[in-house]
PDB file of C-alpha atoms in Angstrom:
ATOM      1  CA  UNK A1311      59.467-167.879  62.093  1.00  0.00           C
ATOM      2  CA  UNK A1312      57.244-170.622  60.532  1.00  0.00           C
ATOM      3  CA  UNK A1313      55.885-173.473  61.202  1.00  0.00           C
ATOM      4  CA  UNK A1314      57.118-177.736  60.525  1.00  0.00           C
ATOM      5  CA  UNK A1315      55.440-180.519  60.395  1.00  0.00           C
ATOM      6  CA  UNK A1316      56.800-183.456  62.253  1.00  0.00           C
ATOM      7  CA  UNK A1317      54.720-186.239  60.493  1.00  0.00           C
ATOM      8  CA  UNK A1318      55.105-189.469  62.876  1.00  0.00           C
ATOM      9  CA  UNK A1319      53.924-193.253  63.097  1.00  0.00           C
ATOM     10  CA  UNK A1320      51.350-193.853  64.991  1.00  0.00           C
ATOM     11  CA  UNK A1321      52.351-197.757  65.340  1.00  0.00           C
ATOM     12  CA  UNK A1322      53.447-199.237  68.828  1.00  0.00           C
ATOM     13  CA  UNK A1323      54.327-202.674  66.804  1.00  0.00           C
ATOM     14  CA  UNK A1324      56.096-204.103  63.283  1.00  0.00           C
ATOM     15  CA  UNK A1325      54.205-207.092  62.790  1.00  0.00           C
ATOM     16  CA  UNK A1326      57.854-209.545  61.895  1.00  0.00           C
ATOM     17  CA  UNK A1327      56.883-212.330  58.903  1.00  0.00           C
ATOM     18  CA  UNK A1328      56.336-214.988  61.533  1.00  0.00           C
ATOM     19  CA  UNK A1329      53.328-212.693  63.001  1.00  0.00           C
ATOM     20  CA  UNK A1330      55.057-211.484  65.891  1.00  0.00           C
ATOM     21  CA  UNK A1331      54.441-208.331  67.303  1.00  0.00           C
ATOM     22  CA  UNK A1332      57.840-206.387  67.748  1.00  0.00           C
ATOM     23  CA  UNK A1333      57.019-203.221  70.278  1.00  0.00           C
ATOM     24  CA  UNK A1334      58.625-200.316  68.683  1.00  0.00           C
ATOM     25  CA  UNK A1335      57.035-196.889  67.367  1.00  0.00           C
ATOM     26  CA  UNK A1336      59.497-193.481  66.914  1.00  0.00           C
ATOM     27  CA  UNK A1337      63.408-193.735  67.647  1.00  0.00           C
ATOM     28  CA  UNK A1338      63.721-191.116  70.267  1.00  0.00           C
ATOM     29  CA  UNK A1339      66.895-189.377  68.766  1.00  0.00           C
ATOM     30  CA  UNK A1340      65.733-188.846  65.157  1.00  0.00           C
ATOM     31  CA  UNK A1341      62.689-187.278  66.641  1.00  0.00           C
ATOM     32  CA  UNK A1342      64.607-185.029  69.155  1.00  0.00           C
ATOM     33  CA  UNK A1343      67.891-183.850  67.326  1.00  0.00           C
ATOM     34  CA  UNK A1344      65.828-182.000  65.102  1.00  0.00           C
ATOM     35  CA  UNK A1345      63.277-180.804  67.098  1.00  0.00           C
ATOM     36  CA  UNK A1346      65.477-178.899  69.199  1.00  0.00           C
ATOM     37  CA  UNK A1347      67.797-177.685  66.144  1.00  0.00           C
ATOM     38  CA  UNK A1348      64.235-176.275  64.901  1.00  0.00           C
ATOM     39  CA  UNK A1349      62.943-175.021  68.007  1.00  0.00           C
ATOM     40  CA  UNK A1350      66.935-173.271  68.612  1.00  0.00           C
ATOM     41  CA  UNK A1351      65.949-171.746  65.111  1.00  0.00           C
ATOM     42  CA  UNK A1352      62.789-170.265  66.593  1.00  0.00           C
ATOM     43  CA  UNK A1353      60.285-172.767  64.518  1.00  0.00           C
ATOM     44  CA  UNK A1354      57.169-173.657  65.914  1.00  0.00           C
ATOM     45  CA  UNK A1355      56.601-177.974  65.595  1.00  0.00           C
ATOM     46  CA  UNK A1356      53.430-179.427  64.815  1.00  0.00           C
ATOM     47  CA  UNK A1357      52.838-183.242  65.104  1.00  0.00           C
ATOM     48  CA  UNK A1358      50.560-185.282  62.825  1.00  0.00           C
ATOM     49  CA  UNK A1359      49.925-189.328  62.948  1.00  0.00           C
ATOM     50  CA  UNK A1360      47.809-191.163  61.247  1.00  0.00           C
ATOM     51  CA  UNK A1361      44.193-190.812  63.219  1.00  0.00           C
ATOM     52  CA  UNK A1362      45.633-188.480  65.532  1.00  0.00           C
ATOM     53  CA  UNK A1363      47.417-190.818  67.977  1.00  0.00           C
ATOM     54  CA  UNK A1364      49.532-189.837  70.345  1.00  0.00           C
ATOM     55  CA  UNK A1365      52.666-191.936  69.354  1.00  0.00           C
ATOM     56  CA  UNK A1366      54.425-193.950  70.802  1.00  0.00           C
ATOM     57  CA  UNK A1367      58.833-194.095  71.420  1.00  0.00           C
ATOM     58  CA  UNK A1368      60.590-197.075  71.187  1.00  0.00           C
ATOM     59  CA  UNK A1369      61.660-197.697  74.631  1.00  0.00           C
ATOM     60  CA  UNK A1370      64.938-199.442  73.076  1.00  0.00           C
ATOM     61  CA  UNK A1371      65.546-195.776  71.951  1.00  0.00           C
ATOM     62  CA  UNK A1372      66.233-195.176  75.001  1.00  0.00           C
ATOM     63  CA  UNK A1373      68.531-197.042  76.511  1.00  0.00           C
ATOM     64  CA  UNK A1374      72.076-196.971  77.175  1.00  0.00           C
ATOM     65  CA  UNK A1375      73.434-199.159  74.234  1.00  0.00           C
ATOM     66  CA  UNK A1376      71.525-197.140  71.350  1.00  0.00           C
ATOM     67  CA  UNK A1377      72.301-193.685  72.959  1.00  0.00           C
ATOM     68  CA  UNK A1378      76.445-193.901  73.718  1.00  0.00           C
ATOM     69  CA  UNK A1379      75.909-194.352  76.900  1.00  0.00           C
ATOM     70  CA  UNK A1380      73.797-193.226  80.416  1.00  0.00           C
ATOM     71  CA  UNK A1381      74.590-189.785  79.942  1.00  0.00           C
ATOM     72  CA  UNK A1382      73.328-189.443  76.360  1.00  0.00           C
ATOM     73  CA  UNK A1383      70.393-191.268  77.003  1.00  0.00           C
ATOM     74  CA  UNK A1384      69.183-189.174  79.832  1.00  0.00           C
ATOM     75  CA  UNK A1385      69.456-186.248  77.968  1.00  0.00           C
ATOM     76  CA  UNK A1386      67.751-187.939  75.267  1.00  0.00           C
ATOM     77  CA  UNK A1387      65.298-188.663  77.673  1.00  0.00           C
ATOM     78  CA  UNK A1388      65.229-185.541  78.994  1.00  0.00           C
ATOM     79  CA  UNK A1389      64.624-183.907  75.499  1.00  0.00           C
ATOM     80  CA  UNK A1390      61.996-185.840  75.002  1.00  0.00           C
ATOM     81  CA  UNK A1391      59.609-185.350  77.802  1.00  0.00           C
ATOM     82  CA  UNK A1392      60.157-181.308  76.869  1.00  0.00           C
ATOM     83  CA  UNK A1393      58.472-182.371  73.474  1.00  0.00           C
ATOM     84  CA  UNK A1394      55.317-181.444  74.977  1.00  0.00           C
ATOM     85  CA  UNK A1395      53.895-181.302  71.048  1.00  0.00           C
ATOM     86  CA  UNK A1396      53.651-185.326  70.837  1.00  0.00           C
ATOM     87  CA  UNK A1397      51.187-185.440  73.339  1.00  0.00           C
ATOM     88  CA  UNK A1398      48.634-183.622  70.907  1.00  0.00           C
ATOM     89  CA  UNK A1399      49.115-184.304  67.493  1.00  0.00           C
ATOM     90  CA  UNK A1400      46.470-183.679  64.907  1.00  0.00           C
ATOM     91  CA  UNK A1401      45.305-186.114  62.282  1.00  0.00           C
ATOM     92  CA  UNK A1402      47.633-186.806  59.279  1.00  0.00           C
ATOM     93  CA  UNK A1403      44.313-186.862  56.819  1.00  0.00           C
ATOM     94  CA  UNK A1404      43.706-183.382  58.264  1.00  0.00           C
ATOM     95  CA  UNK A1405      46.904-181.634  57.043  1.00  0.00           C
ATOM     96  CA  UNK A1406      46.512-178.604  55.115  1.00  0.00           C
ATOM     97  CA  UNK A1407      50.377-178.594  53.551  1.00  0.00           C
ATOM     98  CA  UNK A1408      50.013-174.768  52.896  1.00  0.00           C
ATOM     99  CA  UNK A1409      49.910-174.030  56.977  1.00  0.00           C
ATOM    100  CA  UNK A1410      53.743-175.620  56.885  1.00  0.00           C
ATOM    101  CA  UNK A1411      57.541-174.335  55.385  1.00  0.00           C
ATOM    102  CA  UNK A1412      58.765-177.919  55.914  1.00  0.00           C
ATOM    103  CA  UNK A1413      57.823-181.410  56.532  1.00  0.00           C
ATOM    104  CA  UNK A1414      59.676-183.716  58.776  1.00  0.00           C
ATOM    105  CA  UNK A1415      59.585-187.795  59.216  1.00  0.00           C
ATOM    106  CA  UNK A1416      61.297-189.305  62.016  1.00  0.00           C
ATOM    107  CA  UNK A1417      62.437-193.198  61.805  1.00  0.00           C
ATOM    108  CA  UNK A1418      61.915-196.000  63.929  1.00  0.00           C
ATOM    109  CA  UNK A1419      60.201-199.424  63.285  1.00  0.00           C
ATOM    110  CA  UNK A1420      56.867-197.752  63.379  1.00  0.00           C
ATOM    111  CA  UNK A1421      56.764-196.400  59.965  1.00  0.00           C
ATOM    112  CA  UNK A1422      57.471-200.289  58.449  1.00  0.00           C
ATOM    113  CA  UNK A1423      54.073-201.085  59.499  1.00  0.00           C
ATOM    114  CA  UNK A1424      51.534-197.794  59.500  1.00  0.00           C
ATOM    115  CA  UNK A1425      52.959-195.168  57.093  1.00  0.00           C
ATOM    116  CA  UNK A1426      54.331-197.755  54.873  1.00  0.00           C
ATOM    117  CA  UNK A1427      50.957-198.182  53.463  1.00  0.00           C
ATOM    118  CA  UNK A1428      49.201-195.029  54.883  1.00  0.00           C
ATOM    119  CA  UNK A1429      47.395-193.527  51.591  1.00  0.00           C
ATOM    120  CA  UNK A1430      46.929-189.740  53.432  1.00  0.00           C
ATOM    121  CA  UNK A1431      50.725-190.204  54.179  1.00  0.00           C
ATOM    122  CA  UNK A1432      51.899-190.705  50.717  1.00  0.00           C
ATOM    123  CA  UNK A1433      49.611-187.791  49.259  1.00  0.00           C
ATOM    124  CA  UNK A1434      51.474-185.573  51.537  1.00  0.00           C
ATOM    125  CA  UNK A1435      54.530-186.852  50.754  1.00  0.00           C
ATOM    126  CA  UNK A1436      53.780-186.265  46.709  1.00  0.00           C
ATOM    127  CA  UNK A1437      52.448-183.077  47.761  1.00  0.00           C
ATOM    128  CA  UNK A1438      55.443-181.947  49.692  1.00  0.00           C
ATOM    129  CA  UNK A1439      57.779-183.609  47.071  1.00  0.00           C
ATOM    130  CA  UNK A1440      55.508-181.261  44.171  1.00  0.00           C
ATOM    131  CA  UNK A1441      55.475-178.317  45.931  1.00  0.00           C
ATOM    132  CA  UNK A1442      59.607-177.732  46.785  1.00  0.00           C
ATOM    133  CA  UNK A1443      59.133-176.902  50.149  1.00  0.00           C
ATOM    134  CA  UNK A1444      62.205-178.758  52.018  1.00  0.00           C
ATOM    135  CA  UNK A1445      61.268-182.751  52.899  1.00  0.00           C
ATOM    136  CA  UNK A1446      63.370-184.603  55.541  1.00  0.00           C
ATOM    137  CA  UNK A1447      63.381-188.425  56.092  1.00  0.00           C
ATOM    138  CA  UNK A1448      65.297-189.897  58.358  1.00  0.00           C
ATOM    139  CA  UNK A1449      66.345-194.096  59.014  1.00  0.00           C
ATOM    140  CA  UNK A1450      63.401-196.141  58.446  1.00  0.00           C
ATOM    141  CA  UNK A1451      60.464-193.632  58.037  1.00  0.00           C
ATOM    142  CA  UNK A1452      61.561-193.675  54.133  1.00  0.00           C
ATOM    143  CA  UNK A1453      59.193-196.728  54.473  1.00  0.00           C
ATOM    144  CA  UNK A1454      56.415-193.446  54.110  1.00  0.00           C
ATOM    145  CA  UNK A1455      58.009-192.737  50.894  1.00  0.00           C
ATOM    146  CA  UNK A1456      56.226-196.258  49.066  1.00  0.00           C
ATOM    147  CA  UNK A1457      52.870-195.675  50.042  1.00  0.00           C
ATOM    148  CA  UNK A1458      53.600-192.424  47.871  1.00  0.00           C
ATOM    149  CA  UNK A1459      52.012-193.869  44.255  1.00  0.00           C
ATOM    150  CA  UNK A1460      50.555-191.780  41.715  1.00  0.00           C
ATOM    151  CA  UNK A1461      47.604-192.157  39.577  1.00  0.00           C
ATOM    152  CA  UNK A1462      49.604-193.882  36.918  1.00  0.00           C
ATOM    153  CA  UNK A1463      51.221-196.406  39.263  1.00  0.00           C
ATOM    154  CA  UNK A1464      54.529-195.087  39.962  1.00  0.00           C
ATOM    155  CA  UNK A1465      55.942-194.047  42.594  1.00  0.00           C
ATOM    156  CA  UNK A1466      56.479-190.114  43.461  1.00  0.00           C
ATOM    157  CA  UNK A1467      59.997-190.604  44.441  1.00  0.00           C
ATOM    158  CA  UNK A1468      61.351-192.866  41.682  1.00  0.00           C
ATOM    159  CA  UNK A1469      64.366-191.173  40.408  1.00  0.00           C
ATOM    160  CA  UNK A1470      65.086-189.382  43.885  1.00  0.00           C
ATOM    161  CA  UNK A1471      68.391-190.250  45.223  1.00  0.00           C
ATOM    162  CA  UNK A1472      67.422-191.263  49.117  1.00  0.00           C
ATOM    163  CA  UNK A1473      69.291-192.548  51.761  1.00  0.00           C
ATOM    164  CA  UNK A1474      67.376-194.823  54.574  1.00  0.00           C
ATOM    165  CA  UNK A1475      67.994-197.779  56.739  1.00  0.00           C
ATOM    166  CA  UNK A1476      70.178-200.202  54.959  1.00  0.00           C
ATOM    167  CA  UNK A1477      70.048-204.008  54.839  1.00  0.00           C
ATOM    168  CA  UNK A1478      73.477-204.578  56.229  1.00  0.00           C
ATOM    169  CA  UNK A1479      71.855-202.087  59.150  1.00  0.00           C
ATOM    170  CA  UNK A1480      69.108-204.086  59.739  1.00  0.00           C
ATOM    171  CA  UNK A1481      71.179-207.420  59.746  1.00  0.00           C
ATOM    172  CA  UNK A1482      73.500-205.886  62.340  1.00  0.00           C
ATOM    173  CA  UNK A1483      70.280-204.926  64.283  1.00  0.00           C
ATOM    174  CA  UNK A1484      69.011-208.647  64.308  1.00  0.00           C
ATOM    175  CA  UNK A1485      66.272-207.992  62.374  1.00  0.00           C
ATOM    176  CA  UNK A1486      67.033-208.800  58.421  1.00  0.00           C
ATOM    177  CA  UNK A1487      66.290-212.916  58.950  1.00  0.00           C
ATOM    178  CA  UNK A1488      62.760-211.463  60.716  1.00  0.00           C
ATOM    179  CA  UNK A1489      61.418-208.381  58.757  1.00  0.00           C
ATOM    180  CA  UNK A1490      58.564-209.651  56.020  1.00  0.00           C
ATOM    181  CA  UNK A1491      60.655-207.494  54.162  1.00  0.00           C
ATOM    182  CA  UNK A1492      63.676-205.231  53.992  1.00  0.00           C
ATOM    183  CA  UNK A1493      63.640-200.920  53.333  1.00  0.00           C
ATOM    184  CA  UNK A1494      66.297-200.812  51.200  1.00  0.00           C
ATOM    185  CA  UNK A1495      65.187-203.596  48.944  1.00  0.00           C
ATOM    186  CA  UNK A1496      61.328-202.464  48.811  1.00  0.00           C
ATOM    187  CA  UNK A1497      62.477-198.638  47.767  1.00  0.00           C
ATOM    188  CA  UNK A1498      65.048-199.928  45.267  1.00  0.00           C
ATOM    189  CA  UNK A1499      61.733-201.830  43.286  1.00  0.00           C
ATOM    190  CA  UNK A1500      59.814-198.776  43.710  1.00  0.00           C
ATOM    191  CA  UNK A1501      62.639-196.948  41.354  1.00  0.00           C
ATOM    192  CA  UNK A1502      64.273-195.158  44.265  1.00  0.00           C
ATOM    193  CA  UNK A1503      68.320-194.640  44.267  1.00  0.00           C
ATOM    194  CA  UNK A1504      69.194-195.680  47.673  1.00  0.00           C
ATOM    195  CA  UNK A1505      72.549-194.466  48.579  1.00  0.00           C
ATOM    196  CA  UNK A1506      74.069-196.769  50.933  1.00  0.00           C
ATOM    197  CA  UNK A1507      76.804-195.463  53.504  1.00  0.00           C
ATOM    198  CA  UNK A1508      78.514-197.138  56.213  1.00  0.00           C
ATOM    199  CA  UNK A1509      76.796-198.497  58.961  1.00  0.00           C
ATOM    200  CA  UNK A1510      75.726-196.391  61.759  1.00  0.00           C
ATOM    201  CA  UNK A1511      77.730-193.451  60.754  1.00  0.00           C
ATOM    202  CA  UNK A1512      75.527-190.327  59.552  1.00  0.00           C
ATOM    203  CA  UNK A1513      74.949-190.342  55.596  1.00  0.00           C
ATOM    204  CA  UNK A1514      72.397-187.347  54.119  1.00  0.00           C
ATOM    205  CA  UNK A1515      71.623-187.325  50.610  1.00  0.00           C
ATOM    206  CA  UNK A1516      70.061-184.305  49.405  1.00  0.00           C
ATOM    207  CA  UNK A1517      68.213-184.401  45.927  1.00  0.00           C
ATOM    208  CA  UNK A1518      66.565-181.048  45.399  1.00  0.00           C
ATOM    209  CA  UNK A1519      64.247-180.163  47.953  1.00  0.00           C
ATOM    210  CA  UNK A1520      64.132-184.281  49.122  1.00  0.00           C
ATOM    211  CA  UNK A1521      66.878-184.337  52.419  1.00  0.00           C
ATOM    212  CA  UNK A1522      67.268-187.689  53.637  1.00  0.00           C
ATOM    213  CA  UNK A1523      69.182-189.998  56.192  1.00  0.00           C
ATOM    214  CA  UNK A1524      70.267-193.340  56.673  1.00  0.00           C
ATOM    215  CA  UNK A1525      70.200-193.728  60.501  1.00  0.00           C
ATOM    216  CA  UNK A1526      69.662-191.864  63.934  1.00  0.00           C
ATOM    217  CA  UNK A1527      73.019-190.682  63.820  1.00  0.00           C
ATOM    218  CA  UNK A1528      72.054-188.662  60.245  1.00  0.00           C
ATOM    219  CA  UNK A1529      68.959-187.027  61.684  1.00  0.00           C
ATOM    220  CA  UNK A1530      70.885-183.492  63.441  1.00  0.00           C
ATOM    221  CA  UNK A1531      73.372-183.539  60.133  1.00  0.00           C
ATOM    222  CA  UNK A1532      70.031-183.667  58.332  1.00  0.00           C
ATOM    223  CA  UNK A1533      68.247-181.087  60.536  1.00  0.00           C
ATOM    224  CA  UNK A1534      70.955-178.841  59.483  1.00  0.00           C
ATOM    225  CA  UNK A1535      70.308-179.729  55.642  1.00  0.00           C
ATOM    226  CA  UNK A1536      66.478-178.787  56.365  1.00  0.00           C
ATOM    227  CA  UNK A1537      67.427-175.569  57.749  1.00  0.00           C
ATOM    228  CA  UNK A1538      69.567-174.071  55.569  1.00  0.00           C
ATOM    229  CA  UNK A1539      66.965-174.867  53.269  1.00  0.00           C
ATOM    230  CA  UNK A1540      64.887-172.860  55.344  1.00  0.00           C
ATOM    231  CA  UNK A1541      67.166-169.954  55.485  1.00  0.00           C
TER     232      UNK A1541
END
């Protein structure tokens, strides 16, 4: 089969507006849902942060509350140590897009403060966009999708029908009243159509070769999407 590129933040923090440090980096389930959906297909993974860091999960990603429940969180857990790929990722400005038949972003806080504003990111992500080869986005790595500017200014996606991690989310998280700012807002100024669903219940929006979702519980629905693209 071929080959996908997980691209994943490399950020253990979000830096919240009154300067606090927030430990977060990759929600655990929109990494592993579609890892082993791809891996059942018989596609080989390849990880990429910025600098080559081995990331870092959000360790509220794993608990019982965000997972349904012990049972689902120790498989989570479970699936996750077998994600033996994460410990060596390569370098995000290293990325030749032609070695890859998809591209992959996982959510998480993580993204709000590296990938947001990651330059090498957002070429990739106009690159991938350009070249038709199926995208996936899931929750809040859409944050990638704004550091994704072209020479003229605008952004790569504007126009793009997206879903990602909405405001009333983010409220119900706690977070809204903290966050220097919101996802839904930011992509909405950069021209982006966000699609809002309901809370917590999976939402993909799929606008040509762009597959996105608006929380963990979209990212297997949107694995599927990103395989049958495949197909």
């Amino acid at each position: 089969m071929s080959k996908i590129l997980f691209v994943v933040t490399g950020a253990d923090h979000w830096t919240l507006a009154d300067g606090t440090k927030h430990p977060t980096g990759f929600w655990a389930e929109e990494a592993v849902a579609p890892y082993q959906a791809f891996k059942a297909a018989g596609h080989e993974i390849v990880v990429a942060t910025p600098g080559g860091v081995v990331p870092t999960v959000d360790k509220g990603s794993l608990a019982p509350e965000a997972n349904g429940g012990q049972e689902n969180a120790d498989r989570i857990a479970d699936a996750l140590a077998g994600f033996s790929e994460l410990q060596s990722p390569i370098k995000v400005e290293d990325v030749d897009l032609d070695d890859y038949a998809a591209v992959f972003y996982p959510g998480g806080h993580g993204p709000m403060e590296d990938l947001a504003v990651n330059a090498d990111s957002g070429r990739l992500l106009a690159l991938a966009l350009e070249s038709g080869k199926p995208l996936g986005v899931v929750c809040h790595a859409p944050a990638a999708l704004l550091a994704a500017v072209k020479a003229d200014g605008t952004n790569a996606f504007t126009g793009y029908d997206v879903a990602a991690f909405t405001n009333a989310e983010e409220t119900q998280a706690g977070f809204a009243d903290k966050a220097k700012w919101l996802l839904q807002d930011r992509l909405t100024e950069a021209g982006v159509n966000v699609r809002v669903g309901e809370p917590w219940v999976p939402n993909v929006v799929v606008d040509r070769n762009l597959v996105t979702g608006q929380n963990p519980a979209s990212s297997a629905p949107l694995a599927v999407e990103l395989l049958t693209k495949l197909a």
